């Protein structure tokens, strides 16, 4: 199954890692038109352990797949870049209500 991430919900606290500030991600399965919201760590597990695929589409229509990552202290998160040398389209998504 593949889902498109539409928006993110972040907490108001200041984090060293902006990905850990993401509490949940709102998504849609465009093939069957089902929407949902998933916590950051659960989405990580689904991508890493269940062969799930999540992606974002940038303003130019380019599809970028999310990859699972771990902080040095063990926090699970997802991102669209392997290193931080390029902008991450996930962090550029709008905030959900």
PDB file of C-alpha atoms in Angstrom:
ATOM      1  CA  UNK A   1       0.000   0.000   0.000  1.00  0.00           C
ATOM      2  CA  UNK A   2       1.137   3.517  -0.737  1.00  0.00           C
ATOM      3  CA  UNK A   3      -0.033   6.755   0.877  1.00  0.00           C
ATOM      4  CA  UNK A   4       0.528  10.405   0.061  1.00  0.00           C
ATOM      5  CA  UNK A   5       1.317  12.627   3.035  1.00  0.00           C
ATOM      6  CA  UNK A   6      -0.849  15.749   2.879  1.00  0.00           C
ATOM      7  CA  UNK A   7       0.096  17.655   6.035  1.00  0.00           C
ATOM      8  CA  UNK A   8       1.859  17.290   9.363  1.00  0.00           C
ATOM      9  CA  UNK A   9       0.992  18.132  12.944  1.00  0.00           C
ATOM     10  CA  UNK A  10       3.859  19.342  15.101  1.00  0.00           C
ATOM     11  CA  UNK A  11       4.064  20.189  18.764  1.00  0.00           C
ATOM     12  CA  UNK A  12       4.965  23.677  19.960  1.00  0.00           C
ATOM     13  CA  UNK A  13       8.117  22.632  21.842  1.00  0.00           C
ATOM     14  CA  UNK A  14      11.544  23.477  20.493  1.00  0.00           C
ATOM     15  CA  UNK A  15      13.390  20.369  19.249  1.00  0.00           C
ATOM     16  CA  UNK A  16      16.979  19.890  18.145  1.00  0.00           C
ATOM     17  CA  UNK A  17      15.647  17.644  15.397  1.00  0.00           C
ATOM     18  CA  UNK A  18      12.655  19.172  13.536  1.00  0.00           C
ATOM     19  CA  UNK A  19      11.450  15.715  12.454  1.00  0.00           C
ATOM     20  CA  UNK A  20      10.899  14.676  16.077  1.00  0.00           C
ATOM     21  CA  UNK A  21       8.612  17.697  16.485  1.00  0.00           C
ATOM     22  CA  UNK A  22       6.167  15.974  14.112  1.00  0.00           C
ATOM     23  CA  UNK A  23       3.467  14.309  16.216  1.00  0.00           C
ATOM     24  CA  UNK A  24       1.390  12.861  13.381  1.00  0.00           C
ATOM     25  CA  UNK A  25       0.995  12.871   9.628  1.00  0.00           C
ATOM     26  CA  UNK A  26      -2.245  13.134   7.674  1.00  0.00           C
ATOM     27  CA  UNK A  27      -2.360  10.962   4.555  1.00  0.00           C
ATOM     28  CA  UNK A  28      -4.533   9.711   1.714  1.00  0.00           C
ATOM     29  CA  UNK A  29      -4.430   6.457  -0.205  1.00  0.00           C
ATOM     30  CA  UNK A  30      -5.136   7.971  -3.608  1.00  0.00           C
ATOM     31  CA  UNK A  31      -5.887   4.600  -5.207  1.00  0.00           C
ATOM     32  CA  UNK A  32      -8.918   3.896  -2.992  1.00  0.00           C
ATOM     33  CA  UNK A  33      -9.531   7.451  -1.707  1.00  0.00           C
ATOM     34  CA  UNK A  34      -9.163   6.643   1.997  1.00  0.00           C
ATOM     35  CA  UNK A  35      -7.766   9.240   4.403  1.00  0.00           C
ATOM     36  CA  UNK A  36      -6.175   8.839   7.809  1.00  0.00           C
ATOM     37  CA  UNK A  37      -3.806  10.180  10.432  1.00  0.00           C
ATOM     38  CA  UNK A  38      -0.846   8.224  11.790  1.00  0.00           C
ATOM     39  CA  UNK A  39       1.610   8.960  14.595  1.00  0.00           C
ATOM     40  CA  UNK A  40       5.211   9.568  13.536  1.00  0.00           C
ATOM     41  CA  UNK A  41       6.667   6.400  15.144  1.00  0.00           C
ATOM     42  CA  UNK A  42       3.898   4.181  13.756  1.00  0.00           C
ATOM     43  CA  UNK A  43       4.523   5.484  10.234  1.00  0.00           C
ATOM     44  CA  UNK A  44       8.235   4.762  10.723  1.00  0.00           C
ATOM     45  CA  UNK A  45       7.407   1.151  11.744  1.00  0.00           C
ATOM     46  CA  UNK A  46       5.016   0.707   8.809  1.00  0.00           C
ATOM     47  CA  UNK A  47       7.626   1.880   6.280  1.00  0.00           C
ATOM     48  CA  UNK A  48      10.551   0.008   7.850  1.00  0.00           C
ATOM     49  CA  UNK A  49       8.919  -3.262   8.929  1.00  0.00           C
ATOM     50  CA  UNK A  50       5.770  -3.677   6.812  1.00  0.00           C
ATOM     51  CA  UNK A  51       7.048  -2.548   3.404  1.00  0.00           C
ATOM     52  CA  UNK A  52       4.730   0.454   3.443  1.00  0.00           C
ATOM     53  CA  UNK A  53       5.379   3.388   1.151  1.00  0.00           C
ATOM     54  CA  UNK A  54       4.655   7.012   1.961  1.00  0.00           C
ATOM     55  CA  UNK A  55       5.489   9.968  -0.235  1.00  0.00           C
ATOM     56  CA  UNK A  56       5.028  13.697  -0.676  1.00  0.00           C
ATOM     57  CA  UNK A  57       4.463  15.632  -3.877  1.00  0.00           C
ATOM     58  CA  UNK A  58       6.197  18.987  -4.189  1.00  0.00           C
ATOM     59  CA  UNK A  59       4.845  22.137  -5.825  1.00  0.00           C
ATOM     60  CA  UNK A  60       6.202  20.956  -9.203  1.00  0.00           C
ATOM     61  CA  UNK A  61       4.469  17.573  -9.041  1.00  0.00           C
ATOM     62  CA  UNK A  62       7.598  15.596  -8.174  1.00  0.00           C
ATOM     63  CA  UNK A  63       7.042  12.543  -5.984  1.00  0.00           C
ATOM     64  CA  UNK A  64       9.557  11.945  -3.177  1.00  0.00           C
ATOM     65  CA  UNK A  65       9.407   8.832  -1.009  1.00  0.00           C
ATOM     66  CA  UNK A  66       9.792   8.996   2.777  1.00  0.00           C
ATOM     67  CA  UNK A  67      12.575   7.021   4.421  1.00  0.00           C
ATOM     68  CA  UNK A  68      12.773   5.827   8.038  1.00  0.00           C
ATOM     69  CA  UNK A  69      15.469   7.268  10.321  1.00  0.00           C
ATOM     70  CA  UNK A  70      16.535   7.133  13.976  1.00  0.00           C
ATOM     71  CA  UNK A  71      17.916   9.856  16.222  1.00  0.00           C
ATOM     72  CA  UNK A  72      21.044   9.019  18.233  1.00  0.00           C
ATOM     73  CA  UNK A  73      18.778   8.742  21.302  1.00  0.00           C
ATOM     74  CA  UNK A  74      16.474   6.248  19.518  1.00  0.00           C
ATOM     75  CA  UNK A  75      13.513   8.441  18.476  1.00  0.00           C
ATOM     76  CA  UNK A  76      11.890   7.148  15.281  1.00  0.00           C
ATOM     77  CA  UNK A  77      11.021   9.557  12.479  1.00  0.00           C
ATOM     78  CA  UNK A  78      10.599   9.800   8.710  1.00  0.00           C
ATOM     79  CA  UNK A  79      12.078  12.201   6.197  1.00  0.00           C
ATOM     80  CA  UNK A  80      12.518  12.636   2.438  1.00  0.00           C
ATOM     81  CA  UNK A  81      16.255  13.216   2.286  1.00  0.00           C
ATOM     82  CA  UNK A  82      19.142  10.927   3.216  1.00  0.00           C
ATOM     83  CA  UNK A  83      21.143  13.899   4.513  1.00  0.00           C
ATOM     84  CA  UNK A  84      20.208  17.460   5.326  1.00  0.00           C
ATOM     85  CA  UNK A  85      22.078  18.991   2.372  1.00  0.00           C
ATOM     86  CA  UNK A  86      18.789  19.448   0.459  1.00  0.00           C
ATOM     87  CA  UNK A  87      15.451  20.840   1.648  1.00  0.00           C
ATOM     88  CA  UNK A  88      13.033  18.251   3.005  1.00  0.00           C
ATOM     89  CA  UNK A  89       9.617  18.396   1.345  1.00  0.00           C
ATOM     90  CA  UNK A  90       8.016  16.747   4.365  1.00  0.00           C
ATOM     91  CA  UNK A  91       8.905  19.686   6.606  1.00  0.00           C
ATOM     92  CA  UNK A  92       7.529  22.094   3.994  1.00  0.00           C
ATOM     93  CA  UNK A  93       4.027  20.577   4.146  1.00  0.00           C
ATOM     94  CA  UNK A  94       1.254  22.609   5.775  1.00  0.00           C
ATOM     95  CA  UNK A  95       0.226  22.083   9.390  1.00  0.00           C
ATOM     96  CA  UNK A  96      -2.928  20.056   9.966  1.00  0.00           C
ATOM     97  CA  UNK A  97      -5.702  21.376  12.175  1.00  0.00           C
TER      98      UNK A  97
END
